[in-house]
C-alpha positions as protocol buffer text, in pm:
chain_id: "A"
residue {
  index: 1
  type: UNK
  ca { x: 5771 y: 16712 z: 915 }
}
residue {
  index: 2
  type: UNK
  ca { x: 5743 y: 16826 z: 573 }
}
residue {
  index: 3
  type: UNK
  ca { x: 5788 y: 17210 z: 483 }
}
residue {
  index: 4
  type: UNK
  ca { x: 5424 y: 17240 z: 386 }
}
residue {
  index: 5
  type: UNK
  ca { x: 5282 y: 17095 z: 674 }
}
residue {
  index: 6
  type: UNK
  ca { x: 5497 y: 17281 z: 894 }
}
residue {
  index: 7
  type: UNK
  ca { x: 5361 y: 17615 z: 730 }
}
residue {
  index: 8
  type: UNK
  ca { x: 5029 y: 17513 z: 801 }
}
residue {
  index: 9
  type: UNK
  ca { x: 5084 y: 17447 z: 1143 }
}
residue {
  index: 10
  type: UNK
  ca { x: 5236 y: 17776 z: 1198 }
}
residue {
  index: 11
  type: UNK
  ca { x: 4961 y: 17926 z: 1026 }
}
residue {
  index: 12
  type: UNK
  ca { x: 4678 y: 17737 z: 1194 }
}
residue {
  index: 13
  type: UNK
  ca { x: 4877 y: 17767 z: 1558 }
}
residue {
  index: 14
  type: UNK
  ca { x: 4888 y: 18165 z: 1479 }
}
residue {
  index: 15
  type: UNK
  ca { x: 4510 y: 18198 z: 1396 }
}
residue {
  index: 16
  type: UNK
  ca { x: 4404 y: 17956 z: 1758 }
}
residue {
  index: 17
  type: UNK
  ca { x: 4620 y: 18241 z: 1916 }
}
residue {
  index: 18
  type: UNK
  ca { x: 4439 y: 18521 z: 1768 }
}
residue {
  index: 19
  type: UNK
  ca { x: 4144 y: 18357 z: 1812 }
}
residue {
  index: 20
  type: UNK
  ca { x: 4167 y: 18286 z: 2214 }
}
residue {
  index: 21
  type: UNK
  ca { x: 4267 y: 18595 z: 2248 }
}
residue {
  index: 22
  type: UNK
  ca { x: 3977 y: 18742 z: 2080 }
}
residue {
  index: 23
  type: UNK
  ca { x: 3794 y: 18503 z: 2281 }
}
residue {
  index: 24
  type: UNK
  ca { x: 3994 y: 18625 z: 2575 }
}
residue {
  index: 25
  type: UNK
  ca { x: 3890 y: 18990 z: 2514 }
}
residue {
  index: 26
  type: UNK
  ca { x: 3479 y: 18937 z: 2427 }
}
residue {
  index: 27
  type: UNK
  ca { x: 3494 y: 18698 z: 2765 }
}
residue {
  index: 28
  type: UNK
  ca { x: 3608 y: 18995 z: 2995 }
}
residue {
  index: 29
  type: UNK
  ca { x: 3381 y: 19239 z: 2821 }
}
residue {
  index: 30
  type: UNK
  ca { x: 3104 y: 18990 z: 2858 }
}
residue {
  index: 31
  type: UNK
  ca { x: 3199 y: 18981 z: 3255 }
}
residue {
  index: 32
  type: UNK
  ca { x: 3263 y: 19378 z: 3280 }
}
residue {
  index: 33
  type: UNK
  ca { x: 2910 y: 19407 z: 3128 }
}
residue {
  index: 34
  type: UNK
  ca { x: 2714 y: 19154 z: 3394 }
}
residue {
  index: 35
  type: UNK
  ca { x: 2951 y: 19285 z: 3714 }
}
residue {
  index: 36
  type: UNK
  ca { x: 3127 y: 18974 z: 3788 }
}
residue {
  index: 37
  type: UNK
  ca { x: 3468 y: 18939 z: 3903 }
}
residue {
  index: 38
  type: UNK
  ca { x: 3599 y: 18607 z: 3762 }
}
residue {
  index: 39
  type: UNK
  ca { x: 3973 y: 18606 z: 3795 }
}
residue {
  index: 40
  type: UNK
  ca { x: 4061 y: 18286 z: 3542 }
}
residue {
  index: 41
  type: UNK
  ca { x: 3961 y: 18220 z: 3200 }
}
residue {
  index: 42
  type: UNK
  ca { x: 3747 y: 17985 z: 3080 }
}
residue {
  index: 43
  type: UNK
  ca { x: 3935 y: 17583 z: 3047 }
}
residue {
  index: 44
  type: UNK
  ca { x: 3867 y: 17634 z: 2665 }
}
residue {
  index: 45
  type: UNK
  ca { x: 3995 y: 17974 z: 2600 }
}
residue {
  index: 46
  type: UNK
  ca { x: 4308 y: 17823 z: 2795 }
}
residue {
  index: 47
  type: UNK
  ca { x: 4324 y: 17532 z: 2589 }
}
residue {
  index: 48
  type: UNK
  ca { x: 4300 y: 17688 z: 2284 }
}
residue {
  index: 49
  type: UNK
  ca { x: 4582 y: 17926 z: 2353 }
}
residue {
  index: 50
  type: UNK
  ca { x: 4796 y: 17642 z: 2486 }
}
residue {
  index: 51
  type: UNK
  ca { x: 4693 y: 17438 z: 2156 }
}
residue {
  index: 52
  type: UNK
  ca { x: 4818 y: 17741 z: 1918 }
}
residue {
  index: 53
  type: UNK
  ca { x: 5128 y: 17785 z: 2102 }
}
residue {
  index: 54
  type: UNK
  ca { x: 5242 y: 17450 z: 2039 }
}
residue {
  index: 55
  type: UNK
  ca { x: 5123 y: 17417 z: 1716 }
}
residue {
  index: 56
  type: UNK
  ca { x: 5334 y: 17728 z: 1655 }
}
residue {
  index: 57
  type: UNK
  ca { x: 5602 y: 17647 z: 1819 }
}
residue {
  index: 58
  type: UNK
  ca { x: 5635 y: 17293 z: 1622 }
}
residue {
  index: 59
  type: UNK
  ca { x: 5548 y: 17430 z: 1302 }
}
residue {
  index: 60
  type: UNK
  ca { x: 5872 y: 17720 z: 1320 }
}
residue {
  index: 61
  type: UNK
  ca { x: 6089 y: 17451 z: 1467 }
}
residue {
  index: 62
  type: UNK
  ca { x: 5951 y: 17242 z: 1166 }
}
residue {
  index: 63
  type: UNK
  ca { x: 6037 y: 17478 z: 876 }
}
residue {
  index: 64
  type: UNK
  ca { x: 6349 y: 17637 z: 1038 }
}
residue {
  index: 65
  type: UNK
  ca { x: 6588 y: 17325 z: 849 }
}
residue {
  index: 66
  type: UNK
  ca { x: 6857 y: 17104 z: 1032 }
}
residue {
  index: 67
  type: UNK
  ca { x: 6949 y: 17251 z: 1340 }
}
residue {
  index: 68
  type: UNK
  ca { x: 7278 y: 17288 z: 1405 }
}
residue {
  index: 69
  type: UNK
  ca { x: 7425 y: 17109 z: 1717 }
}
residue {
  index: 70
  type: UNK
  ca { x: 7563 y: 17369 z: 1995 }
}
residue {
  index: 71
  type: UNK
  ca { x: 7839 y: 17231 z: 2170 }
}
residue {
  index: 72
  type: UNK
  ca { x: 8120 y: 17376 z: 2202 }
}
residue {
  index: 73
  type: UNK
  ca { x: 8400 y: 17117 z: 2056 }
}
residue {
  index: 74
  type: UNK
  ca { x: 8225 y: 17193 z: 1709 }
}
residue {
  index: 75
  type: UNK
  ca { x: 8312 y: 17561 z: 1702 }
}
residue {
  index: 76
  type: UNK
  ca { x: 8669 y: 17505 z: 1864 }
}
residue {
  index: 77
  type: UNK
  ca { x: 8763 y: 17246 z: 1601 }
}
residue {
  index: 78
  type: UNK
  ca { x: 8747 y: 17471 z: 1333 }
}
residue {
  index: 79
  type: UNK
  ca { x: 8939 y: 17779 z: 1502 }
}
residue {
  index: 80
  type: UNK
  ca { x: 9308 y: 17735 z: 1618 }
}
residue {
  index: 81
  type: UNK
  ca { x: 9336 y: 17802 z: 1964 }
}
residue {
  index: 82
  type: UNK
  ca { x: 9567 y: 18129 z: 1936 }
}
residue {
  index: 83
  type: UNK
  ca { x: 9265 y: 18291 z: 1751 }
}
residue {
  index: 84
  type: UNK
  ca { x: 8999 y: 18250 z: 2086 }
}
residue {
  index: 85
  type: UNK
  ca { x: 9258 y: 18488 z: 2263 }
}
residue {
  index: 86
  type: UNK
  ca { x: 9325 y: 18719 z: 1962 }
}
residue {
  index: 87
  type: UNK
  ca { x: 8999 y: 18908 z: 2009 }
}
residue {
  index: 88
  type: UNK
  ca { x: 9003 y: 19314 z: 2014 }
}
residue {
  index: 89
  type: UNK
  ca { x: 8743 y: 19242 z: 2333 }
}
residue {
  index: 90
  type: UNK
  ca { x: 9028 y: 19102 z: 2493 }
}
residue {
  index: 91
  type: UNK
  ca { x: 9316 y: 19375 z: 2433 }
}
residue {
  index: 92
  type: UNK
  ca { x: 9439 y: 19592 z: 2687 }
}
residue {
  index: 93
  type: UNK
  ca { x: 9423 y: 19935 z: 2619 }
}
residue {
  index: 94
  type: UNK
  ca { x: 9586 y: 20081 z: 2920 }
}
residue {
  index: 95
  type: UNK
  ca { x: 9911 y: 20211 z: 2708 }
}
residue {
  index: 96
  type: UNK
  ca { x: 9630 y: 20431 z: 2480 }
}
residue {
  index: 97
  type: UNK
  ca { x: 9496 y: 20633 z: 2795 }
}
residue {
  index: 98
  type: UNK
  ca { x: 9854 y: 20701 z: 2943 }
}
residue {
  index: 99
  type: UNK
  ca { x: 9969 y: 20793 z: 2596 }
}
residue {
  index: 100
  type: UNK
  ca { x: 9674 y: 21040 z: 2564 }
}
residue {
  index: 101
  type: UNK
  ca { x: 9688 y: 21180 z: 2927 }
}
């Protein structure tokens, strides 16, 4: 997907969103106002919200770039394996408290 149709899915998923959920609000007001007790929204409102989301949702992972693959043999080929141990996380620091007790 090109960068410029990516942005205008984001765009266009993040004004469905605001607009179900202005839809969202005016429906419960409009249900507050006439007494009824309707526990689920409308199919559209739902749709529409479901719609946005994934047009969102495509459009970031659209203009994000090339993802980078997450396994782990990529990160351990470039770092000898003495370095993975050689963290400060992974020091003892037992001798510091007896030396300061």
């Amino acid at each position: 997907m090109s960068t410029s149709l990516s942005r205008l899915a984001v765009l266009s998923g993040f004004i469905l969103l605001l607009h179900s959920a202005y839809s969202a609000a005016e429906h419960v007001a409009f249900l507050k106002a006439v007494d009824m007790a309707e526990s689920r929204f409308p199919i559209e409102i739902t749709s529409e919200c479901l719609v946005g989301a994934l047009l969102a949702i495509l459009g970031i992972v659209g203009t994000s770039g090339t993802l980078k693959p997450v396994l782990l043999e990529h990160e351990m080929d470039k770092k000898p394996y003495d370095s993975i141990d050689n963290n400060v996380s992974f020091r003892p620091m037992v001798h510091r408290r007896r030396a300061r007790a």
